[in-house]
Every structure is written in structure tokens, then in C-alpha cells.
Amino acid sequence: MKHKLKMLAGMAVVAIASALPAKAETVSMFCSATDYELCEKAIAKWSEKTGNEVKLNRMPQNLDDAIPIYQQLFAAQSSDIDVLYIDVIWLGMFKDHLLDVTSMIPEDEVKAHFASATDAARLDGKLLAMPFYIDTGLMFYRKDLLEKYGKEPPKTWDEMTATAKEIQDAERKAGNPDMWGYAWQGRSYEGLTCDALEWIASAGGGKIISDDGEVTINSPVTEAALTRARGWIGTISPEGVLNYDEENSRALFESGNAVFHRNWPYVWGTSQAEGGKLVGKVGVSALPLGAEGQKSSGTLGTAYLGVSKYSGKQELAADLLRYMVGFEDQKMRAIEGGYNPTVEALYEDADVLAKIPFLGMAKTAFEESVARPSAATGKNYNRISRTFYRAVHDIISGKDDVAKELADLERRLQRDVKAGE
């Protein structure tokens, strides 16, 4: 097809194979730029095992730039790519173009992964992808300060609020006027959707929009959760948190001037880097609960691999996918790249724990993570999320009454949902 070279122009492509038999076949796969070298290593092993070849395509550095590439491939029903790298919030967007792999992957292999991750890839009764690695929101905390003041890691958001204020005030009195209780992501962007979803879902308030498309945001549970977060501004969090993303909030924590910090798992590595102020002083836990009997509900940030419905080599592509998401490759990726596995058995693997020691502390968070409503909203997810995080930002900024803002948000989201139908 004449569009092939155009579609993959500017993307690094490498063919990796062993001594190939006469009937060797070639499959094509996308891999993200950040773990491209690990993908090269994995497909070399698969190639050696099977005698087949893999053409590996490097995705753009900014993953969102891959969306129009995928859209063009799908619109053309192109067989150029067999195995696709899929971000969790793309699953609903691309569900009509992904192969149902239910019959191609043994049930025991599926069950080896966190159910939270595999469940997010089941849409309309079909298993459309398998988890490659997992991220979720975690709570990082100054374990040295909690020990100093005789505190346990908080189990609820109310406990976190009280503990953060107590330690913050005590440290200021002891001579650190720059200490804050809690650093998080309050800027008006996708990160605020993640943070706010965690507050709401952990209190039993749902996922903004239910799996059947109902807007669930306007409830007393949500009002209480957002009112609590609004109260953090200027008390345990600086006013500037309203413009913080992951890196701004991490900088405050890693400067030694925050007791608690919500972020993604990568902060373990950055906070424990040689020469840092917090080496040996950081603990990690699942995010707090909003109400008794609920789950911690860190936002799911999983990456997946799926097979294109237009692949001409679906069985071979599924075999490659099974290897890439399996125990052997996920162990290699964890040890050599620090990627959090979705295979549960690896959370008890001594080699993996030696490389990523916080995994044992974070297992509950991965088990209980919650997906954003991208499956229910499909191509309309970005619009839904933008409406949501802008309204949440107004609420936590104190611009209007919380109940009134939620009623307005409910109407806007209902309009957005209808527009996407």
C-alpha cells in the first residue's frame, strides 16, 4: 500500500531476528520511546525462541502524538502494524479496532495479572489488550518525621489531613518555616482528573461517569471529598499547589519541605537518588480511604499491548504479545528498567524486590487502582476530562459554592456525554 512509508516516516524501525528458517514470518510492533531498548531486548529473545522476525517501531516521545498515527492506520484498515502499545485511556477510543484476544490467551495467564489491570481492558465483553506495566497514584511520606512524632501512615484522608497539619506546625515551630503538610497536583490539567478521581472513588462516589454512561458526580460524597481538598489550600498545601503538576509537587517534597506527597511510582527512584535529601527517609503506601469499607482507589496508569484487528498475522501477533506481557519479560523490565509489573507473582520475587523495594509496600495500591471513565466515554474522553478538571479547579480555588459548582458540572458532563453519542 502506498501509504506505508508515509505512515511510518520519521519513526525508527529495527528488524531483529535470529537465524531464520525458510518459512519465518515477520510481525510489526509499536513500542514507546522510553522503553524502546527494553523492547529490543525482549523481541530478540522471542525471535530466538520462535525463529520469527519483529519489525519494531518507535513511538513519538510524546505519546499523545501517536494518536493521529493510529487513527490513520485504523482508518485505512492497514495491516502495517500487528501489535500496538496502548495507553489505558486509549482503550475506549480504539476499542473498535482492537482484536478480542480472549481465545488466544490462556485463562491462567490472564489471571496471573492484577485483576484491576485486566478488567480495565475488558470492553463490551471482549479482552482487547493485556497489561504491559502498571502505574497508579501512591502516597509518599516522610517516614522519619512520622516516626519522630509517633505517627502511623494514615489510613484515611481525614487522618492524613490531621497528621499533615500536626507535623507541619511542629516542624515550623522547630525552625523550618517552609514546611508544608501535603504536596499534590492541583493544576487545571489531566493530572487533576487523576487526583480528584482518587478522592471521590475512595469515598464510594464512583468514577465520574459510570460504565453505562451515567454521570455520577453530583452527590454528597463528592461534595464532601472536594470540600476537604478545598480546605487543604493554604492550610497544609501552599496556594501555589493550584498550579502544580507532578514535577512541581515532587520538587517541593524532594526539597524536604513536605510531609506527604501524592504522585506516580517514579518518585521512589528520584527521591532515593544518590545525594538527595530524602535518601532513606521516604515511605510508600496506597492512597488513603475516603470512607470505611472503600478501596484506596489510586488512578490506574497502565500501559497495554493489543493486536490490531487488521493484522494479517493475528495468531503470531498474539504469541508475541503473550511473551511481552509474560513473567519472563516483565521480570526483565522490572530489574533493568524499574517498570512496575502487572504479574502478581513478581511482587514476591527477590530479584525484583531488590531492584524496586517499594513494590511490597505498594502492592495493595496496584490491586485496588481505579480506571478513569475512558472506556465508557471512548473518543469523547478528553472532552469529558477537560470539563471535569476545569470545574474541579474552580471548586478547590474557592470560586463558588461547592454544591452549586457540582450541579453545574453535572449538567455540563451530561451535555458532553450526549454530544459524544
Short mmCIF file of C-alpha atoms in Angstrom, two decimals:
data_model
loop_
_atom_site.label_atom_id
_atom_site.label_comp_id
_atom_site.label_asym_id
_atom_site.label_seq_id
_atom_site.Cartn_x
_atom_site.Cartn_y
_atom_site.Cartn_z
CA MET A 1 0.00 0.00 0.00
CA LYS A 2 1.40 3.39 -0.96
CA HIS A 3 0.62 4.92 2.42
CA LYS A 4 3.03 2.59 4.28
CA LEU A 5 6.19 4.67 4.03
CA LYS A 6 4.24 7.83 4.76
CA MET A 7 2.70 6.36 7.91
CA LEU A 8 6.00 5.32 9.44
CA ALA A 9 8.10 8.21 8.18
CA GLY A 10 10.42 9.60 10.82
CA MET A 11 9.97 6.61 13.11
CA ALA A 12 12.95 4.43 13.94
CA VAL A 13 12.41 0.88 12.70
CA VAL A 14 14.59 -2.09 13.57
CA ALA A 15 14.31 -5.71 12.47
CA ILE A 16 15.53 -8.22 14.99
CA ALA A 17 15.81 -11.89 14.19
CA SER A 18 17.85 -14.98 14.81
CA ALA A 19 18.93 -17.42 12.11
CA LEU A 20 15.56 -17.59 10.44
CA PRO A 21 14.08 -20.73 8.94
CA ALA A 22 12.81 -20.63 5.39
CA LYS A 23 9.21 -20.05 6.44
CA ALA A 24 9.94 -17.39 9.06
CA GLU A 25 7.35 -14.64 9.32
CA THR A 26 7.61 -11.00 10.30
CA VAL A 27 5.30 -9.12 12.66
CA SER A 28 5.39 -5.41 13.36
CA MET A 29 5.06 -3.76 16.76
CA PHE A 30 4.95 -0.30 18.31
CA CYS A 31 6.93 0.43 21.47
CA SER A 32 7.18 3.67 23.44
CA ALA A 33 10.33 5.76 23.15
CA THR A 34 11.10 5.49 26.86
CA ASP A 35 11.41 1.70 26.93
CA TYR A 36 12.43 1.08 23.33
CA GLU A 37 15.72 -0.60 24.25
CA LEU A 38 13.93 -2.99 26.60
CA CYS A 39 11.53 -3.87 23.78
CA GLU A 40 14.51 -4.56 21.52
CA LYS A 41 15.93 -6.96 24.07
CA ALA A 42 12.62 -8.75 24.57
CA ILE A 43 11.83 -9.24 20.90
CA ALA A 44 15.35 -10.57 20.33
CA LYS A 45 14.59 -13.30 22.87
CA TRP A 46 11.18 -14.04 21.34
CA SER A 47 12.76 -14.16 17.89
CA GLU A 48 15.36 -16.62 19.13
CA LYS A 49 12.65 -18.83 20.64
CA THR A 50 10.33 -18.80 17.63
CA GLY A 51 12.55 -18.19 14.63
CA ASN A 52 10.37 -15.28 13.54
CA GLU A 53 11.23 -11.65 12.96
CA VAL A 54 9.89 -8.46 14.57
CA LYS A 55 9.90 -5.02 13.00
CA LEU A 56 9.90 -2.62 15.93
CA ASN A 57 8.56 0.93 15.51
CA ARG A 58 9.48 3.69 17.94
CA MET A 59 6.53 5.81 19.05
CA PRO A 60 6.82 9.61 19.40
CA GLN A 61 8.35 10.90 22.63
CA ASN A 62 5.01 12.50 23.49
CA LEU A 63 2.63 9.54 23.48
CA ASP A 64 -0.37 11.67 22.54
CA ASP A 65 1.34 12.35 19.22
CA ALA A 66 0.83 8.67 18.39
CA ILE A 67 -2.96 9.04 18.44
CA PRO A 68 -3.25 10.55 14.92
CA ILE A 69 -0.82 7.92 13.60
CA TYR A 70 -3.03 5.17 14.99
CA GLN A 71 -6.14 6.90 13.66
CA GLN A 72 -4.71 6.99 10.14
CA LEU A 73 -3.68 3.33 10.30
CA PHE A 74 -7.11 2.30 11.53
CA ALA A 75 -8.96 4.45 9.00
CA ALA A 76 -7.02 2.69 6.24
CA GLN A 77 -7.56 -0.70 7.91
CA SER A 78 -3.82 -1.06 7.48
CA SER A 79 -2.03 -4.33 8.18
CA ASP A 80 1.28 -2.44 8.63
CA ILE A 81 1.20 -2.86 12.41
CA ASP A 82 0.29 -6.05 14.26
CA VAL A 83 0.99 -5.34 17.94
CA LEU A 84 0.06 -1.97 19.40
CA TYR A 85 1.18 -0.12 22.51
CA ILE A 86 -2.00 1.25 24.13
CA ASP A 87 -2.30 3.77 26.96
CA VAL A 88 -5.11 2.94 29.38
CA ILE A 89 -7.18 5.96 28.36
CA TRP A 90 -6.97 4.96 24.68
CA LEU A 91 -8.79 1.66 25.18
CA GLY A 92 -12.25 3.12 24.75
CA MET A 93 -11.09 5.35 21.90
CA PHE A 94 -9.70 2.45 19.86
CA LYS A 95 -11.88 -0.44 21.01
CA ASP A 96 -13.44 -0.97 17.56
CA HIS A 97 -10.00 -1.58 16.05
CA LEU A 98 -8.53 -4.00 18.59
CA LEU A 99 -8.78 -7.76 18.32
CA ASP A 100 -10.59 -9.71 21.04
CA VAL A 101 -7.75 -11.91 22.37
CA THR A 102 -9.89 -13.85 24.85
CA SER A 103 -9.50 -17.12 22.94
CA MET A 104 -5.81 -16.55 22.22
CA ILE A 105 -4.51 -16.16 25.76
CA PRO A 106 -4.91 -19.00 28.27
CA GLU A 107 -7.05 -18.06 31.25
CA ASP A 108 -4.28 -18.86 33.74
CA GLU A 109 -2.03 -16.31 32.01
CA VAL A 110 -4.72 -13.64 32.25
CA LYS A 111 -5.32 -14.43 35.93
CA ALA A 112 -1.59 -14.07 36.66
CA HIS A 113 -2.01 -10.28 36.30
CA PHE A 114 -3.68 -7.82 38.66
CA ALA A 115 -7.42 -8.02 38.05
CA SER A 116 -7.61 -4.22 38.22
CA ALA A 117 -5.40 -4.05 35.12
CA THR A 118 -7.03 -6.81 33.08
CA ASP A 119 -10.56 -5.70 33.98
CA ALA A 120 -9.87 -2.24 32.53
CA ALA A 121 -9.09 -3.89 29.19
CA ARG A 122 -12.40 -5.77 29.03
CA LEU A 123 -14.83 -3.70 26.99
CA ASP A 124 -18.18 -4.90 25.73
CA GLY A 125 -17.35 -8.41 26.96
CA LYS A 126 -14.09 -8.56 24.99
CA LEU A 127 -10.50 -8.72 26.23
CA LEU A 128 -8.92 -6.12 23.95
CA ALA A 129 -5.41 -5.87 25.41
CA MET A 130 -3.09 -7.23 28.08
CA PRO A 131 -1.25 -5.13 30.69
CA PHE A 132 2.41 -4.43 29.99
CA TYR A 133 3.31 -2.47 33.13
CA ILE A 134 1.36 -0.57 35.74
CA ASP A 135 1.31 2.85 37.33
CA THR A 136 -1.07 4.14 39.95
CA GLY A 137 -1.30 7.05 42.32
CA LEU A 138 0.70 6.43 45.51
CA MET A 139 1.28 8.23 48.79
CA PHE A 140 4.90 9.05 49.54
CA TYR A 141 5.66 10.26 53.05
CA ARG A 142 8.49 11.30 55.33
CA LYS A 143 8.81 8.17 57.43
CA ASP A 144 11.48 9.87 59.55
CA LEU A 145 9.04 12.62 60.52
CA LEU A 146 6.18 10.22 61.19
CA GLU A 147 8.49 8.23 63.48
CA LYS A 148 9.70 11.43 65.15
CA TYR A 149 6.15 12.40 66.08
CA GLY A 150 4.87 8.88 66.80
CA LYS A 151 2.51 8.71 63.86
CA GLU A 152 1.46 5.78 61.65
CA PRO A 153 0.89 6.17 57.89
CA PRO A 154 -2.69 7.49 57.63
CA LYS A 155 -5.45 5.14 56.55
CA THR A 156 -7.99 7.84 55.64
CA TRP A 157 -7.88 11.26 54.01
CA ASP A 158 -9.09 12.82 57.25
CA GLU A 159 -6.22 11.18 59.15
CA MET A 160 -3.77 12.40 56.51
CA THR A 161 -5.12 15.93 56.82
CA ALA A 162 -4.78 15.95 60.61
CA THR A 163 -1.33 14.32 60.65
CA ALA A 164 -0.02 16.62 57.93
CA LYS A 165 -1.18 19.70 59.85
CA GLU A 166 0.25 18.50 63.16
CA ILE A 167 3.70 17.66 61.78
CA GLN A 168 3.80 20.75 59.57
CA ASP A 169 3.07 23.04 62.50
CA ALA A 170 5.54 21.27 64.79
CA GLU A 171 8.33 21.45 62.20
CA ARG A 172 7.66 25.14 61.61
CA LYS A 173 7.84 25.76 65.32
CA ALA A 174 11.10 23.81 65.39
CA GLY A 175 12.67 26.15 62.85
CA ASN A 176 11.53 25.17 59.35
CA PRO A 177 9.09 27.87 58.20
CA ASP A 178 8.97 26.38 54.68
CA MET A 179 7.47 23.04 55.74
CA TRP A 180 4.10 22.04 54.27
CA GLY A 181 1.91 19.08 55.07
CA TYR A 182 0.88 17.87 51.63
CA ALA A 183 2.16 18.27 48.03
CA TRP A 184 -0.07 17.17 45.14
CA GLN A 185 -1.24 18.10 41.64
CA GLY A 186 -3.77 20.96 41.64
CA ARG A 187 -3.19 22.49 38.23
CA SER A 188 -6.07 22.51 35.72
CA TYR A 189 -4.96 19.53 33.60
CA GLU A 190 -5.32 15.73 33.30
CA GLY A 191 -3.35 15.22 36.50
CA LEU A 192 -6.12 16.92 38.47
CA THR A 193 -8.63 14.49 36.98
CA CYS A 194 -6.46 11.71 38.41
CA ASP A 195 -6.15 13.28 41.87
CA ALA A 196 -9.82 14.19 42.15
CA LEU A 197 -10.97 10.78 40.95
CA GLU A 198 -8.95 9.26 43.79
CA TRP A 199 -10.63 11.45 46.42
CA ILE A 200 -14.08 10.66 45.06
CA ALA A 201 -13.75 6.95 44.24
CA SER A 202 -12.07 6.15 47.57
CA ALA A 203 -15.17 7.53 49.32
CA GLY A 204 -17.57 5.43 47.25
CA GLY A 205 -18.54 8.25 44.92
CA GLY A 206 -17.97 6.41 41.65
CA LYS A 207 -15.78 7.20 38.63
CA ILE A 208 -17.33 10.49 37.40
CA ILE A 209 -19.25 8.58 34.74
CA SER A 210 -20.44 5.01 35.27
CA ASP A 211 -19.65 2.14 32.90
CA ASP A 212 -23.10 2.52 31.34
CA GLY A 213 -22.61 6.24 30.69
CA GLU A 214 -24.47 7.77 33.64
CA VAL A 215 -23.00 10.95 35.14
CA THR A 216 -22.49 10.21 38.86
CA ILE A 217 -20.59 13.28 40.00
CA ASN A 218 -23.31 15.23 41.80
CA SER A 219 -23.56 13.53 45.20
CA PRO A 220 -22.96 14.31 48.89
CA VAL A 221 -19.92 12.00 48.78
CA THR A 222 -18.30 14.04 46.00
CA GLU A 223 -19.23 17.31 47.69
CA ALA A 224 -17.53 16.20 50.91
CA ALA A 225 -14.40 14.99 49.10
CA LEU A 226 -13.95 18.22 47.13
CA THR A 227 -14.73 20.36 50.17
CA ARG A 228 -11.95 18.57 52.06
CA ALA A 229 -9.49 19.18 49.22
CA ARG A 230 -10.54 22.82 49.04
CA GLY A 231 -9.70 23.10 52.72
CA TRP A 232 -6.11 21.94 52.11
CA ILE A 233 -5.26 25.09 50.15
CA GLY A 234 -3.34 27.49 52.37
CA THR A 235 -3.53 25.18 55.40
CA ILE A 236 -1.50 22.03 54.61
CA SER A 237 -0.75 22.85 50.95
CA PRO A 238 0.65 26.11 49.57
CA GLU A 239 -1.54 28.34 47.41
CA GLY A 240 0.85 27.51 44.58
CA VAL A 241 -0.39 23.90 44.52
CA LEU A 242 -3.22 25.20 42.33
CA ASN A 243 -0.62 25.38 39.56
CA TYR A 244 1.40 22.29 40.48
CA ASP A 245 1.83 19.31 38.18
CA GLU A 246 3.79 16.15 39.01
CA GLU A 247 7.18 17.80 38.77
CA ASN A 248 6.34 20.95 40.75
CA SER A 249 4.87 18.91 43.59
CA ARG A 250 7.77 16.46 43.52
CA ALA A 251 10.23 19.33 43.78
CA LEU A 252 8.56 20.55 46.97
CA PHE A 253 8.62 17.08 48.51
CA GLU A 254 12.18 16.27 47.50
CA SER A 255 13.40 19.62 48.81
CA GLY A 256 12.47 18.25 52.23
CA ASN A 257 9.58 20.66 52.67
CA ALA A 258 6.51 18.42 52.55
CA VAL A 259 5.38 15.63 54.85
CA PHE A 260 3.12 13.81 52.36
CA HIS A 261 3.19 13.68 48.57
CA ARG A 262 0.82 12.08 46.05
CA ASN A 263 2.49 11.06 42.80
CA TRP A 264 3.28 8.16 40.46
CA PRO A 265 5.75 5.36 41.33
CA TYR A 266 8.70 7.03 39.59
CA VAL A 267 9.12 9.29 42.63
CA TRP A 268 10.61 6.38 44.56
CA GLY A 269 13.59 6.39 42.21
CA THR A 270 14.02 10.16 42.08
CA SER A 271 13.69 10.60 45.86
CA GLN A 272 16.24 7.88 46.55
CA ALA A 273 18.82 9.01 44.01
CA GLU A 274 22.33 9.28 45.39
CA GLY A 275 22.96 12.64 47.02
CA GLY A 276 19.30 13.50 47.50
CA LYS A 277 17.96 14.99 50.74
CA LEU A 278 15.47 12.17 51.32
CA VAL A 279 17.57 9.04 50.85
CA GLY A 280 16.39 6.54 53.45
CA LYS A 281 13.67 8.88 54.72
CA VAL A 282 10.73 8.02 52.43
CA GLY A 283 7.91 5.54 52.94
CA VAL A 284 5.34 4.48 50.35
CA SER A 285 1.74 3.37 50.80
CA ALA A 286 -1.54 3.05 48.98
CA LEU A 287 -3.55 6.26 48.96
CA PRO A 288 -5.89 6.82 51.92
CA LEU A 289 -9.54 5.84 52.00
CA GLY A 290 -12.32 8.38 51.81
CA ALA A 291 -14.70 6.20 53.81
CA GLU A 292 -14.64 2.95 55.76
CA GLY A 293 -15.20 -0.12 53.64
CA GLN A 294 -13.93 1.51 50.44
CA LYS A 295 -10.70 0.93 48.47
CA SER A 296 -7.70 3.19 48.19
CA SER A 297 -8.51 3.87 44.50
CA GLY A 298 -5.27 5.21 43.08
CA THR A 299 -5.82 6.19 39.44
CA LEU A 300 -4.78 3.45 37.05
CA GLY A 301 -2.00 4.45 34.68
CA THR A 302 -1.35 1.12 32.99
CA ALA A 303 0.24 0.58 29.58
CA TYR A 304 -1.15 -2.26 27.45
CA LEU A 305 -0.33 -4.25 24.36
CA GLY A 306 -3.07 -5.16 21.92
CA VAL A 307 -3.38 -6.77 18.48
CA SER A 308 -4.74 -4.79 15.56
CA LYS A 309 -7.98 -6.18 14.14
CA TYR A 310 -6.48 -5.55 10.70
CA SER A 311 -3.36 -7.63 11.26
CA GLY A 312 -2.86 -10.38 8.72
CA LYS A 313 -0.90 -12.43 11.27
CA GLN A 314 -3.14 -12.35 14.30
CA GLU A 315 -2.06 -15.67 15.83
CA LEU A 316 1.63 -14.81 15.58
CA ALA A 317 0.99 -11.29 16.89
CA ALA A 318 -0.87 -12.74 19.88
CA ASP A 319 2.06 -15.07 20.57
CA LEU A 320 4.43 -12.10 20.63
CA LEU A 321 2.03 -10.22 22.90
CA ARG A 322 1.88 -13.18 25.32
CA TYR A 323 5.67 -13.20 25.60
CA MET A 324 5.96 -9.43 26.03
CA VAL A 325 3.45 -9.31 28.90
CA GLY A 326 4.54 -12.58 30.50
CA PHE A 327 6.53 -13.36 33.64
CA GLU A 328 9.96 -13.56 31.98
CA ASP A 329 9.79 -10.25 30.13
CA GLN A 330 8.08 -8.34 32.95
CA LYS A 331 10.79 -9.52 35.34
CA MET A 332 13.50 -8.32 32.97
CA ARG A 333 11.76 -4.95 32.55
CA ALA A 334 11.40 -4.53 36.31
CA ILE A 335 15.03 -5.32 37.04
CA GLU A 336 16.62 -3.47 34.13
CA GLY A 337 14.18 -0.60 33.70
CA GLY A 338 12.34 -0.23 37.00
CA TYR A 339 8.93 -0.82 35.36
CA ASN A 340 6.24 -1.99 37.78
CA PRO A 341 5.00 -5.43 36.74
CA THR A 342 1.38 -6.46 36.49
CA VAL A 343 2.18 -10.15 37.09
CA GLU A 344 1.37 -10.56 40.79
CA ALA A 345 3.97 -13.29 41.45
CA LEU A 346 6.76 -10.80 40.73
CA TYR A 347 5.81 -8.88 43.89
CA GLU A 348 7.32 -11.75 45.85
CA ASP A 349 10.35 -12.21 43.61
CA ALA A 350 13.58 -11.50 45.49
CA ASP A 351 15.41 -10.18 42.40
CA VAL A 352 12.62 -7.73 41.58
CA LEU A 353 12.25 -6.54 45.19
CA ALA A 354 15.99 -5.94 45.40
CA LYS A 355 15.66 -3.58 42.43
CA ILE A 356 12.32 -1.96 43.37
CA PRO A 357 12.00 -2.37 47.15
CA PHE A 358 8.85 -0.26 47.47
CA LEU A 359 6.80 -2.77 45.45
CA GLY A 360 5.98 -4.80 48.52
CA MET A 361 4.52 -1.68 50.14
CA ALA A 362 2.61 -0.66 47.02
CA LYS A 363 1.00 -3.97 46.03
CA THR A 364 -2.33 -3.05 47.62
CA ALA A 365 -2.37 0.19 45.64
CA PHE A 366 -1.97 -1.66 42.35
CA GLU A 367 -4.62 -4.22 43.30
CA GLU A 368 -7.15 -1.52 44.20
CA SER A 369 -6.46 1.03 41.47
CA VAL A 370 -9.39 2.55 39.59
CA ALA A 371 -9.66 3.39 35.90
CA ARG A 372 -10.71 6.77 34.56
CA PRO A 373 -14.02 6.67 32.62
CA SER A 374 -12.32 6.34 29.24
CA ALA A 375 -13.96 3.00 28.41
CA ALA A 376 -17.45 4.47 28.84
CA THR A 377 -16.68 7.71 27.01
CA GLY A 378 -14.44 6.41 24.19
CA LYS A 379 -13.38 9.11 21.72
CA ASN A 380 -15.08 11.70 23.91
CA TYR A 381 -12.87 11.08 26.95
CA ASN A 382 -10.57 14.06 26.52
CA ARG A 383 -13.54 16.43 26.34
CA ILE A 384 -15.14 14.85 29.43
CA SER A 385 -11.91 15.03 31.40
CA ARG A 386 -11.30 18.66 30.41
CA THR A 387 -14.78 19.65 31.56
CA PHE A 388 -14.21 17.81 34.83
CA TYR A 389 -10.76 19.10 35.76
CA ARG A 390 -11.62 22.70 34.91
CA ALA A 391 -14.65 22.56 37.22
CA VAL A 392 -12.68 20.85 39.99
CA HIS A 393 -10.01 23.52 39.72
CA ASP A 394 -12.66 26.22 40.15
CA ILE A 395 -14.05 24.38 43.18
CA ILE A 396 -10.75 23.91 45.00
CA SER A 397 -9.80 27.50 44.16
CA GLY A 398 -12.82 28.63 46.18
CA LYS A 399 -14.53 30.43 43.31
CA ASP A 400 -18.07 29.36 44.16
CA ASP A 401 -20.25 27.21 46.39
CA VAL A 402 -19.28 23.52 46.06
CA ALA A 403 -22.85 22.23 45.74
CA LYS A 404 -23.67 24.81 43.06
CA GLU A 405 -20.48 24.00 41.13
CA LEU A 406 -21.28 20.28 41.22
CA ALA A 407 -24.79 20.84 39.91
CA ASP A 408 -23.37 22.91 37.05
CA LEU A 409 -20.69 20.29 36.39
CA GLU A 410 -23.30 17.55 36.24
CA ARG A 411 -25.22 19.45 33.55
CA ARG A 412 -22.07 20.11 31.52
CA LEU A 413 -20.97 16.48 31.70
CA GLN A 414 -24.42 15.26 30.67
CA ARG A 415 -24.21 17.59 27.68
CA ASP A 416 -20.74 16.26 26.82
CA VAL A 417 -21.85 12.66 27.11
CA LYS A 418 -24.81 13.30 24.84
CA ALA A 419 -22.60 15.08 22.30
CA GLY A 420 -20.35 12.04 22.12
CA GLU A 421 -23.15 9.55 21.47
#
